[in-house]
Short mmCIF file of C-alpha atoms and ligand atoms in Angstrom, two decimals:
data_model
loop_
_atom_site.label_atom_id
_atom_site.label_comp_id
_atom_site.label_asym_id
_atom_site.label_seq_id
_atom_site.Cartn_x
_atom_site.Cartn_y
_atom_site.Cartn_z
CA MET W 1500 197.74 113.44 -77.85
CA LYS W 1501 195.24 114.14 -75.09
CA ASN W 1502 193.80 111.26 -73.12
CA ILE W 1503 190.17 111.43 -72.04
CA LEU W 1504 188.25 108.83 -70.08
CA PHE W 1505 184.46 108.77 -70.09
CA ALA W 1506 183.11 107.27 -66.86
CA THR W 1507 179.46 106.34 -67.25
CA SER W 1508 176.87 103.94 -65.89
CA GLU W 1509 175.40 103.27 -69.35
CA ALA W 1510 176.35 103.48 -73.01
CA VAL W 1511 174.74 102.39 -76.28
CA PRO W 1512 174.88 99.68 -77.62
CA PHE W 1513 175.83 97.81 -74.43
CA ILE W 1514 173.22 98.99 -71.96
CA LYS W 1515 170.56 101.69 -72.03
CA THR W 1516 167.89 102.98 -69.66
CA GLY W 1517 167.75 106.56 -70.98
CA GLY W 1518 169.31 109.36 -72.98
CA LEU W 1519 172.58 109.20 -71.08
CA ALA W 1520 173.35 105.93 -72.87
CA ASP W 1521 172.84 107.55 -76.29
CA VAL W 1522 175.20 110.36 -75.37
CA ALA W 1523 177.91 108.16 -73.86
CA GLY W 1524 177.72 105.83 -76.85
CA ALA W 1525 177.75 108.43 -79.62
CA LEU W 1526 179.85 111.36 -78.40
CA PRO W 1527 183.20 109.51 -78.01
CA LYS W 1528 183.13 108.63 -81.71
CA CYS W 1529 182.93 112.30 -82.69
CA PHE W 1530 186.21 113.63 -81.35
CA ASP W 1531 189.18 114.34 -83.56
CA LYS W 1532 191.21 111.15 -83.27
CA GLN W 1533 194.40 112.96 -84.25
CA TYR W 1534 194.34 114.90 -81.01
CA PHE W 1535 192.21 112.91 -78.60
CA ASP W 1536 192.39 109.35 -77.34
CA ILE W 1537 188.91 108.88 -75.87
CA ARG W 1538 188.13 105.71 -73.97
CA VAL W 1539 185.01 104.71 -72.08
CA ILE W 1540 184.60 102.79 -68.83
CA LEU W 1541 181.34 101.34 -67.52
CA PRO W 1542 180.11 98.42 -65.41
CA LYS W 1543 179.73 94.98 -66.87
CA TYR W 1544 176.11 94.25 -65.95
CA ALA W 1545 174.77 90.72 -65.85
CA CYS W 1546 171.71 92.07 -67.72
CA MET W 1547 173.73 93.04 -70.79
CA LYS W 1548 172.99 90.99 -73.90
CA GLN W 1549 175.01 87.82 -74.09
CA GLU W 1550 176.18 88.88 -77.53
CA TRP W 1551 178.16 91.76 -75.94
CA LYS W 1552 179.42 89.80 -72.97
CA ASP W 1553 180.79 87.18 -75.36
CA LYS W 1554 182.81 89.81 -77.18
CA MET W 1555 184.51 91.17 -74.05
CA GLU W 1556 188.01 90.04 -73.31
CA TYR W 1557 189.29 89.47 -69.81
CA MET W 1558 192.34 91.62 -69.08
CA THR W 1559 193.15 91.12 -65.42
CA HIS W 1560 191.72 91.45 -61.91
CA PHE W 1561 192.74 92.65 -58.46
CA TYR W 1562 191.18 93.43 -55.08
CA MET W 1563 190.24 96.87 -53.82
CA ASP W 1564 189.30 98.16 -50.36
CA ILE W 1565 186.19 100.27 -50.04
CA GLY W 1566 184.41 101.00 -46.74
CA HIS W 1567 184.96 97.87 -44.70
CA LYS W 1568 184.90 95.58 -47.71
CA ASN W 1569 187.57 94.13 -49.88
CA CYS W 1570 186.16 93.70 -53.39
CA TYR W 1571 187.04 91.91 -56.58
CA VAL W 1572 187.66 94.22 -59.54
CA GLY W 1573 187.72 92.45 -62.89
CA ILE W 1574 188.65 94.37 -66.03
CA MET W 1575 187.16 93.40 -69.37
CA HIS W 1576 187.94 95.10 -72.63
CA MET W 1577 186.44 95.50 -76.09
CA GLU W 1578 187.13 97.71 -79.05
CA TYR W 1579 183.94 98.87 -80.69
CA GLU W 1580 183.72 101.17 -83.71
CA GLY W 1581 187.26 102.36 -83.07
CA ILE W 1582 186.72 103.17 -79.38
CA GLN W 1583 188.33 101.31 -76.47
CA PHE W 1584 185.73 100.26 -73.93
CA TYR W 1585 186.58 98.94 -70.46
CA PHE W 1586 184.06 97.11 -68.32
CA ILE W 1587 184.33 96.70 -64.54
CA ASP W 1588 183.35 93.20 -63.59
CA ASN W 1589 181.92 92.38 -60.17
CA GLU W 1590 179.04 89.94 -59.93
CA TYR W 1591 178.11 90.99 -56.42
CA TYR W 1592 177.35 94.55 -57.50
CA PHE W 1593 176.32 94.27 -61.12
CA SER W 1594 173.91 91.36 -61.14
CA GLY W 1595 170.10 91.82 -61.19
CA PRO W 1596 167.67 92.35 -64.07
CA THR W 1597 168.31 96.12 -64.49
CA PRO W 1598 171.30 98.42 -63.96
CA TYR W 1599 169.56 100.37 -61.20
CA SER W 1600 167.31 99.30 -58.34
CA SER W 1601 167.09 101.54 -55.28
CA ALA W 1602 169.02 103.33 -52.55
CA PRO W 1603 171.12 102.59 -50.59
CA TRP W 1604 172.14 99.58 -52.67
CA ASP W 1605 172.66 101.65 -55.82
CA LEU W 1606 174.84 104.06 -53.85
CA GLU W 1607 177.06 101.25 -52.68
CA LYS W 1608 177.21 99.87 -56.22
CA PHE W 1609 178.31 103.17 -57.76
CA ALA W 1610 180.65 104.12 -54.94
CA TYR W 1611 182.39 100.86 -55.76
CA PHE W 1612 182.30 101.66 -59.49
CA SER W 1613 183.66 105.18 -59.02
CA LYS W 1614 186.57 104.00 -56.91
CA ALA W 1615 187.24 101.12 -59.30
CA VAL W 1616 187.40 103.55 -62.25
CA LEU W 1617 190.41 105.21 -60.62
CA SER W 1618 191.97 102.00 -59.31
CA VAL W 1619 192.13 100.33 -62.71
CA LEU W 1620 194.00 103.18 -64.45
CA PRO W 1621 197.57 102.29 -63.40
CA VAL W 1622 196.72 98.65 -64.04
CA ILE W 1623 195.63 99.19 -67.65
CA GLY W 1624 198.37 101.77 -68.15
CA PHE W 1625 196.08 104.57 -69.32
CA ARG W 1626 196.61 107.91 -67.66
CA PRO W 1627 193.80 110.24 -68.66
CA ASP W 1628 194.41 113.97 -68.71
CA ILE W 1629 190.71 114.33 -68.01
CA ILE W 1630 188.11 112.03 -66.53
CA HIS W 1631 184.74 113.05 -67.86
CA CYS W 1632 182.05 111.92 -65.39
CA HIS W 1633 178.35 111.55 -66.15
CA ASP W 1634 175.57 111.94 -63.58
CA TRP W 1635 175.48 111.00 -59.90
CA GLN W 1636 176.63 107.42 -60.48
CA THR W 1637 180.13 108.77 -61.16
CA GLY W 1638 179.92 111.75 -58.78
CA LEU W 1639 182.45 110.21 -56.39
CA VAL W 1640 185.20 109.95 -59.01
CA PRO W 1641 186.36 113.57 -58.44
CA VAL W 1642 185.98 113.04 -54.70
CA TYR W 1643 188.09 109.88 -54.49
CA LEU W 1644 190.61 111.43 -56.85
CA HIS W 1645 190.98 114.33 -54.44
CA ASP W 1646 191.34 111.86 -51.56
CA THR W 1647 193.73 108.92 -51.10
CA PHE W 1648 194.59 108.63 -54.79
CA GLN W 1649 196.73 111.76 -54.41
CA GLN W 1650 199.23 109.59 -52.52
CA ASN W 1651 200.12 108.08 -55.88
CA GLN W 1652 202.01 110.34 -58.27
CA PHE W 1653 200.26 108.68 -61.22
CA PHE W 1654 197.11 110.66 -60.39
CA TRP W 1655 198.65 114.08 -59.94
CA GLY W 1656 197.23 116.65 -62.26
CA ILE W 1657 194.35 114.56 -63.63
CA LYS W 1658 191.42 116.90 -64.23
CA THR W 1659 187.73 116.03 -63.90
CA ILE W 1660 184.52 117.18 -65.54
CA MET W 1661 181.09 116.53 -64.09
CA THR W 1662 178.29 116.48 -66.67
CA ILE W 1663 174.75 116.68 -65.35
CA HIS W 1664 172.25 114.89 -67.58
CA ASN W 1665 169.50 115.09 -65.00
CA LEU W 1666 169.75 117.00 -61.74
CA LYS W 1667 166.73 115.22 -60.32
CA PHE W 1668 168.82 112.15 -59.55
CA GLN W 1669 171.59 112.86 -57.07
CA GLY W 1670 172.41 109.65 -55.20
CA VAL W 1671 171.32 110.62 -51.70
CA TYR W 1672 171.22 108.79 -48.36
CA ASP W 1673 171.81 109.54 -44.71
CA VAL W 1674 175.34 110.63 -43.87
CA LYS W 1675 176.09 107.66 -41.65
CA THR W 1676 175.24 105.13 -44.36
CA VAL W 1677 177.04 107.08 -47.09
CA GLN W 1678 180.09 107.32 -44.87
CA GLU W 1679 180.06 103.57 -44.24
CA ILE W 1680 179.58 102.74 -47.89
CA THR W 1681 182.19 105.11 -49.25
CA GLY W 1682 184.78 104.91 -46.49
CA LEU W 1683 185.32 108.66 -46.84
CA SER W 1684 186.37 110.58 -43.73
CA ASP W 1685 184.38 113.14 -41.72
CA TYR W 1686 186.17 115.87 -43.62
CA TYR W 1687 183.99 115.17 -46.66
CA PHE W 1688 180.65 115.33 -44.86
CA ALA W 1689 180.53 119.07 -44.35
CA PRO W 1690 177.96 121.38 -46.04
CA ASP W 1691 180.58 122.71 -48.45
CA LYS W 1692 181.34 119.16 -49.62
CA LEU W 1693 179.14 116.02 -49.76
CA GLU W 1694 176.61 116.93 -47.12
CA ALA W 1695 173.33 118.43 -48.31
CA TYR W 1696 170.34 118.95 -46.02
CA LYS W 1697 171.73 116.42 -43.52
CA ASP W 1698 172.26 113.75 -46.17
CA GLY W 1699 175.28 112.51 -48.07
CA ASN W 1700 174.98 113.42 -51.75
CA PHE W 1701 177.12 111.86 -54.51
CA LEU W 1702 176.31 114.37 -57.24
CA LYS W 1703 177.04 117.26 -54.91
CA GLY W 1704 180.46 115.76 -54.27
CA GLY W 1705 181.06 115.63 -58.02
CA ILE W 1706 179.93 119.23 -58.55
CA VAL W 1707 182.09 120.50 -55.69
CA PHE W 1708 185.28 118.64 -56.60
CA ALA W 1709 185.18 118.59 -60.41
CA ASP W 1710 187.29 121.13 -62.27
CA ALA W 1711 184.42 121.95 -64.60
CA VAL W 1712 180.69 121.28 -64.55
CA THR W 1713 178.55 121.00 -67.63
CA THR W 1714 174.98 120.21 -68.46
CA VAL W 1715 173.31 119.27 -71.71
CA SER W 1716 171.77 122.54 -72.92
CA ALA W 1717 172.36 126.24 -72.41
CA THR W 1718 168.86 126.86 -71.10
CA TYR W 1719 169.05 124.04 -68.55
CA ALA W 1720 172.42 125.42 -67.38
CA GLN W 1721 170.59 128.64 -66.51
CA GLU W 1722 167.43 126.99 -65.19
CA ILE W 1723 169.24 124.86 -62.60
CA ARG W 1724 170.46 128.01 -60.93
CA THR W 1725 166.86 128.76 -59.90
CA PRO W 1726 164.91 127.09 -57.09
CA PHE W 1727 162.26 125.60 -59.41
CA TYR W 1728 164.73 123.59 -61.46
CA GLY W 1729 167.62 123.53 -59.00
CA GLU W 1730 166.54 120.42 -57.06
CA ARG W 1731 167.89 122.10 -53.91
CA LEU W 1732 171.37 122.51 -55.40
CA ASP W 1733 170.68 125.90 -57.05
CA GLY W 1734 172.76 127.64 -54.37
CA LEU W 1735 175.77 125.46 -55.11
CA LEU W 1736 175.29 125.80 -58.87
CA ASN W 1737 175.24 129.57 -58.53
CA ALA W 1738 178.40 129.41 -56.50
CA ARG W 1739 179.99 127.37 -59.30
CA ALA W 1740 178.49 129.45 -62.12
CA GLN W 1741 181.94 130.41 -63.45
CA SER W 1742 182.74 126.72 -64.00
CA LEU W 1743 179.28 125.75 -65.29
CA ARG W 1744 178.36 125.64 -68.96
CA GLY W 1745 175.71 124.13 -71.18
CA ILE W 1746 176.61 122.13 -74.28
CA VAL W 1747 173.63 120.86 -76.17
CA ASN W 1748 173.46 117.16 -77.04
CA GLY W 1749 173.38 115.82 -80.56
CA ILE W 1750 172.25 112.48 -81.92
CA ASP W 1751 174.08 109.84 -83.91
CA TYR W 1752 173.36 110.81 -87.54
CA ASP W 1753 174.44 107.38 -88.80
CA ILE W 1754 171.96 105.52 -86.64
CA PHE W 1755 169.18 108.09 -87.06
CA ASN W 1756 169.07 108.55 -90.79
CA PRO W 1757 165.79 108.25 -92.73
CA GLU W 1758 167.74 107.61 -95.94
CA THR W 1759 169.41 104.44 -94.70
CA ASP W 1760 167.70 103.38 -91.45
CA PRO W 1761 167.31 99.58 -91.63
CA CYS W 1762 164.44 99.70 -89.10
CA ILE W 1763 162.03 101.64 -91.32
CA PRO W 1764 160.20 100.21 -94.34
CA TYR W 1765 160.36 103.27 -96.65
CA HIS W 1766 163.42 105.46 -96.88
CA PHE W 1767 163.18 109.18 -97.54
CA ASP W 1768 165.17 112.38 -97.41
CA ALA W 1769 164.60 116.12 -97.46
CA ARG W 1770 163.55 115.97 -101.11
CA THR W 1771 161.40 112.82 -101.14
CA PHE W 1772 159.56 113.03 -97.82
CA ARG W 1773 156.41 114.50 -99.41
CA LYS W 1774 155.81 111.22 -101.24
CA GLU W 1775 157.64 108.63 -99.19
CA LYS W 1776 157.15 109.48 -95.52
CA VAL W 1777 153.43 108.77 -95.61
CA LYS W 1778 154.13 105.18 -96.67
CA ASN W 1779 155.75 104.67 -93.29
CA LYS W 1780 152.58 105.96 -91.67
CA LEU W 1781 150.41 103.51 -93.59
CA ALA W 1782 152.75 100.65 -92.73
CA LEU W 1783 152.72 101.54 -89.06
CA GLN W 1784 148.93 101.88 -88.99
CA LYS W 1785 148.74 98.38 -90.37
CA GLU W 1786 151.34 97.04 -87.95
CA LEU W 1787 149.64 98.55 -84.90
CA GLY W 1788 146.04 97.89 -85.94
CA LEU W 1789 145.15 101.54 -86.39
CA GLU W 1790 142.65 102.80 -88.97
CA GLU W 1791 144.55 102.94 -92.25
CA ASP W 1792 144.27 106.50 -93.42
CA PRO W 1793 147.13 108.41 -95.05
CA ASN W 1794 145.48 111.76 -94.33
CA VAL W 1795 144.97 111.56 -90.59
CA MET W 1796 147.50 113.38 -88.39
CA MET W 1797 149.58 110.93 -86.36
CA ILE W 1798 151.15 112.09 -83.11
CA GLY W 1799 153.97 110.03 -81.62
CA ILE W 1800 154.97 109.77 -77.96
CA ILE W 1801 158.11 107.80 -77.07
CA SER W 1802 159.29 108.25 -73.53
CA ARG W 1803 159.98 107.02 -70.05
CA LEU W 1804 156.50 107.40 -68.55
CA THR W 1805 157.43 109.70 -65.67
CA ASP W 1806 156.32 113.06 -64.27
CA GLN W 1807 159.36 114.75 -65.76
CA LYS W 1808 158.00 114.21 -69.25
CA GLY W 1809 154.70 115.96 -68.59
CA PHE W 1810 152.42 112.95 -68.49
CA ASP W 1811 150.09 114.46 -65.94
CA LEU W 1812 149.20 117.10 -68.55
CA ILE W 1813 148.61 114.39 -71.12
CA ALA W 1814 146.58 112.25 -68.69
CA TYR W 1815 144.41 115.24 -67.85
CA MET W 1816 143.77 116.13 -71.50
CA MET W 1817 143.83 112.74 -73.18
CA ASP W 1818 140.06 112.55 -73.72
CA GLU W 1819 140.04 116.06 -75.15
CA ILE W 1820 143.02 115.36 -77.40
CA CYS W 1821 141.23 112.30 -78.77
CA GLN W 1822 138.19 114.39 -79.71
CA GLY W 1823 140.34 115.89 -82.44
CA ALA W 1824 141.13 114.27 -85.77
CA VAL W 1825 144.33 112.59 -84.63
CA GLN W 1826 145.89 109.22 -84.06
CA ILE W 1827 148.15 108.76 -81.05
CA VAL W 1828 150.95 106.22 -80.92
CA VAL W 1829 152.67 105.62 -77.57
CA LEU W 1830 155.80 103.61 -76.81
CA GLY W 1831 157.51 103.27 -73.45
CA THR W 1832 157.33 102.08 -69.88
CA GLY W 1833 157.41 103.76 -66.50
CA GLU W 1834 155.07 104.72 -63.70
CA GLU W 1835 152.15 102.34 -63.44
CA ARG W 1836 149.50 105.06 -63.36
CA TYR W 1837 150.65 106.33 -66.77
CA GLU W 1838 151.01 102.85 -68.21
CA ASN W 1839 147.44 102.09 -67.16
CA MET W 1840 146.17 105.44 -68.39
CA PHE W 1841 147.47 104.71 -71.89
CA ARG W 1842 146.18 101.13 -71.83
CA HIS W 1843 142.78 102.54 -70.97
CA PHE W 1844 142.77 104.99 -73.88
CA ASP W 1845 144.06 102.31 -76.25
CA TRP W 1846 140.95 100.34 -75.29
CA LYS W 1847 138.58 103.31 -75.30
CA TYR W 1848 139.72 104.72 -78.64
CA HIS W 1849 140.65 101.52 -80.33
CA GLY W 1850 141.86 102.07 -83.88
CA ARG W 1851 142.89 105.64 -83.12
CA VAL W 1852 145.15 105.20 -80.11
CA SER W 1853 147.86 102.57 -79.86
CA ALA W 1854 149.80 102.16 -76.61
CA ARG W 1855 152.78 99.82 -76.56
CA ILE W 1856 153.87 99.55 -72.96
CA TYR W 1857 157.37 98.19 -73.46
CA TYR W 1858 160.50 99.38 -75.14
CA ASP W 1859 161.57 98.43 -78.63
CA GLU W 1860 164.32 100.40 -80.33
CA ALA W 1861 163.36 99.39 -83.89
CA LEU W 1862 159.70 100.27 -83.33
CA SER W 1863 160.79 103.66 -82.00
CA HIS W 1864 162.47 104.38 -85.35
CA ARG W 1865 159.32 103.37 -87.22
CA ILE W 1866 157.30 105.77 -85.06
CA TYR W 1867 159.69 108.67 -85.70
CA ALA W 1868 159.51 107.94 -89.42
CA ALA W 1869 155.72 107.52 -89.55
CA SER W 1870 154.42 110.29 -87.30
CA ASP W 1871 153.51 113.78 -88.42
CA ALA W 1872 154.07 115.33 -85.00
CA PHE W 1873 155.78 114.33 -81.77
CA LEU W 1874 154.49 115.36 -78.34
CA MET W 1875 156.88 116.24 -75.50
CA PRO W 1876 155.31 118.58 -72.91
CA SER W 1877 158.07 118.11 -70.32
CA LEU W 1878 157.99 119.66 -66.86
CA PHE W 1879 161.76 119.94 -67.20
CA GLU W 1880 164.10 118.61 -69.88
CA PRO W 1881 167.88 118.90 -69.54
CA CYS W 1882 168.24 118.32 -73.27
CA GLY W 1883 165.84 115.75 -74.65
CA LEU W 1884 166.86 113.62 -77.59
CA SER W 1885 163.51 112.52 -79.02
CA GLN W 1886 162.75 115.95 -80.44
CA LEU W 1887 166.09 115.80 -82.29
CA MET W 1888 165.27 112.38 -83.68
CA SER W 1889 161.84 113.70 -84.72
CA LEU W 1890 163.31 116.68 -86.56
CA ARG W 1891 165.67 114.34 -88.37
CA TYR W 1892 162.70 112.27 -89.60
CA GLY W 1893 160.64 115.29 -90.60
CA THR W 1894 158.27 114.87 -87.65
CA LEU W 1895 157.40 118.19 -86.08
CA PRO W 1896 157.86 118.41 -82.31
CA ILE W 1897 155.17 119.88 -80.05
CA VAL W 1898 157.06 120.81 -76.90
CA ARG W 1899 157.05 122.88 -73.76
CA GLU W 1900 159.64 125.66 -73.78
CA THR W 1901 162.05 124.30 -71.22
CA GLY W 1902 165.69 123.19 -71.18
CA GLY W 1903 166.95 121.65 -74.39
CA LEU W 1904 163.48 121.68 -75.94
CA LYS W 1905 163.59 125.46 -75.93
CA ASP W 1906 167.07 125.47 -77.44
CA THR W 1907 166.40 123.01 -80.27
CA VAL W 1908 162.79 123.53 -81.40
CA GLU W 1909 162.05 126.83 -83.03
CA PRO W 1910 158.34 127.69 -82.68
CA TYR W 1911 156.33 128.19 -85.83
CA ASN W 1912 155.72 131.78 -86.79
CA GLU W 1913 153.05 131.90 -89.45
CA TYR W 1914 153.70 135.55 -90.31
CA GLU W 1915 157.40 135.18 -90.92
CA GLY W 1916 157.28 131.62 -92.22
CA THR W 1917 159.85 130.37 -89.74
CA GLY W 1918 160.03 127.56 -87.21
CA THR W 1919 160.49 123.82 -86.96
CA GLY W 1920 157.79 122.87 -84.49
CA PHE W 1921 155.21 124.09 -82.00
CA SER W 1922 155.74 125.14 -78.43
CA PHE W 1923 154.03 126.55 -75.37
CA ARG W 1924 155.44 128.25 -72.36
CA ASN W 1925 153.63 127.37 -69.16
CA TYR W 1926 153.16 123.96 -67.59
CA ASN W 1927 149.46 124.10 -68.20
CA ALA W 1928 147.21 121.47 -69.76
CA HIS W 1929 145.11 123.94 -71.70
CA GLU W 1930 148.14 125.63 -73.19
CA MET W 1931 149.29 122.22 -74.34
CA LEU W 1932 145.89 121.39 -75.82
CA ASN W 1933 145.69 124.72 -77.63
CA THR W 1934 149.10 124.11 -79.13
CA ILE W 1935 148.12 120.65 -80.33
CA ARG W 1936 144.95 122.12 -81.84
CA TYR W 1937 146.95 124.83 -83.56
CA ALA W 1938 149.29 122.20 -85.04
CA GLU W 1939 146.25 120.24 -86.25
CA LYS W 1940 144.87 123.32 -87.91
CA ILE W 1941 148.08 123.93 -89.87
CA PHE W 1942 148.32 120.22 -90.73
CA TYR W 1943 144.79 120.03 -92.16
CA ASP W 1944 144.22 123.54 -93.52
CA ASN W 1945 147.65 124.52 -94.72
CA LYS W 1946 149.62 121.50 -95.81
CA ARG W 1947 151.97 123.63 -97.88
CA GLU W 1948 153.06 125.53 -94.79
CA TRP W 1949 153.34 122.29 -92.84
CA ASN W 1950 155.60 120.79 -95.46
CA LYS W 1951 157.77 123.88 -95.54
CA MET W 1952 158.19 123.48 -91.84
CA VAL W 1953 159.25 119.89 -92.43
CA ASP W 1954 161.78 121.21 -94.96
CA ARG W 1955 163.25 123.46 -92.29
CA ALA W 1956 163.17 120.73 -89.64
CA MET W 1957 165.06 118.28 -91.83
CA ALA W 1958 167.60 120.95 -92.81
CA LYS W 1959 168.67 121.46 -89.18
CA ASP W 1960 171.93 119.89 -88.08
CA PHE W 1961 171.80 118.21 -84.68
CA SER W 1962 174.58 115.76 -85.35
CA TRP W 1963 177.30 115.74 -82.69
CA ASN W 1964 179.65 117.78 -84.84
CA GLN W 1965 179.24 121.20 -83.31
CA SER W 1966 178.83 120.00 -79.74
CA ALA W 1967 181.88 117.72 -79.93
CA ARG W 1968 183.93 120.79 -80.96
CA GLN W 1969 182.71 122.59 -77.84
CA TYR W 1970 183.76 119.68 -75.64
CA GLU W 1971 187.16 119.61 -77.37
CA GLU W 1972 187.56 123.30 -76.66
CA MET W 1973 186.78 122.74 -73.01
CA TYR W 1974 189.23 119.81 -72.82
CA ASN W 1975 191.98 121.95 -74.35
CA TRP W 1976 191.23 124.80 -72.01
CA LEU W 1977 191.27 122.52 -68.95
CA ILE W 1978 194.49 120.78 -69.87
CA GLY W 1979 196.04 124.10 -70.84
C1 GLC X 537 168.56 112.65 -69.36
C2 GLC X 537 167.68 113.89 -69.53
C3 GLC X 537 167.48 114.23 -71.01
C4 GLC X 537 168.82 114.27 -71.72
C5 GLC X 537 169.59 112.95 -71.50
C6 GLC X 537 170.93 112.91 -72.16
O1 GLC X 537 167.88 111.51 -69.76
O2 GLC X 537 166.42 113.70 -68.90
O3 GLC X 537 166.84 115.47 -71.14
O4 GLC X 537 168.63 114.45 -73.10
O5 GLC X 537 169.77 112.77 -70.11
O6 GLC X 537 171.75 113.99 -71.78
#
C-alpha cells in the first residue's frame, strides 16, 4: 500500500474559491484504493459551512514553533465519501470571511499551514510516501521537509510533488518579512532557492525542493517555460524541465451528469439532448427574466471575473456581441470594473443579457445545461474546468487556444466534420468576435452540423479516469 497525502488550501465540498477546490475534492476519490491510501489535509476555516464544521471530530492538539511564535495546532478529522480528511485548526490564522485576504498575512497563514502539515504526521500516525502539494499555499512543505524535519527519522525518504494550478500566484514578499514569518535560515534565501528578484517566493521554494513538478495540462507545461506565460519563473521551469510534466484535469462525472444532476430541471443524455436540452433553456429564460425563445442562441459565461479569463476582450466587444442574435448569461464575481460592466449590459440589453454577480453552484449547473455555447477567451488557462463541464452538458465551448483549453477543445472543421467547439488563436477582440459570429452562423444555418458537434462533445471522456492513472504512474515511479 502506498500512502499519499494531498496538502491543499481548498477542497470541494468544504471550501471553494476556484478550480483547485474541484481538483482536490474529486481526484483523491479516483485512485485505486487497493494500492493507494490517499488522504487530504487542509485548513479548518471559520468561513466553512457550519454543516461541515459540525461533522468534524476533534483528534488532538499540540503547540508548534514557527518564526518567533509558538502556535496552537488543532487536528480535526472527517471521513467523507471514503476519503480521510484532516483539518488544521487555528482560529488566529483561519478566521475571516474568506480563505484568502492579502500579503503578507496570507503568507504567514500558509507558512503556518505548511509547517503544521508536516508536524501533525507523527501525531496522527500517518507516514506518507508522497506529499502532493498544490499551489503556492503549500510551497513551503517541500522546503520545511528538507529543513529541520530531517532531524526526525520519521520524515526520511518522504517524497514531494508540487502541482501548479496557476503560476500567476506565487506567495511573494520581501525577503526580510518572509524570513521572519517562516523562520527559515539565510541559506534558503539565495537565488537558487526561495529568493526571486529580491523577494522571498513560496512557490519557487516548492518548485526547487519538490521531487517532481506538475501542472494541469500539457500545453501549459510548455507555455510556462516561455517568458509570456512564465511569470518570471520560466528560467527555473526550464532548469527543472526534466522533472516537469503536464497532466490534464478531469471533472467529477458523478456531480456533473446531465442524466442525474439534481440541480437541473430536465435531464438528458447523448441520445435525448435534441429534444430535452432546450427545455432547460426555456426554464432558465423564465427564471432569469430573459425573452422566452427556444430558438435563440444562448451563450453562457461562468467565471471569476478577472483579467486571466479574457474579460477585457469581452468588455471591449460586448456591444458588438449583443448586436447579434444571442442571449448572454453571466454568473460570477471578481474585479469591480467587470462586475459593473456586466451590470451595465444587463440593464442596457434587458431581456437578452442576464448578469448574476454572485456565485451559486446550482445555478451554474442550470447554465451549463441550458446554454448552447460557452465563452472562455482566456489570456492564459492552466487547465480550465468550465469547458469540460460544458462539453459534458452538450454546450459547445468558444475558447482561446491556450493551456488546457487548447488541449481539451477540438476546433470545428466544417470540411472534415470534426471538432467539439470553436477556437481562436490570438488574444485579439476581433478574432474572438469573428469566432462567436462563426458559431452563430453554424447554430442558425446548419443545425444538423451543430447537433453533430454536440454528439461529439458529449462523447468525449473528461472524467478523472485517465488522468488519475497518470498520477498513479508518477507516484509509482517516484516511490520506486
Ligand atoms: C486554476 C486555473 C485553472 C485550473 C484550476 C484547477 O484555477 O486557473 O485553469 O483549471 O486551477 O487546476
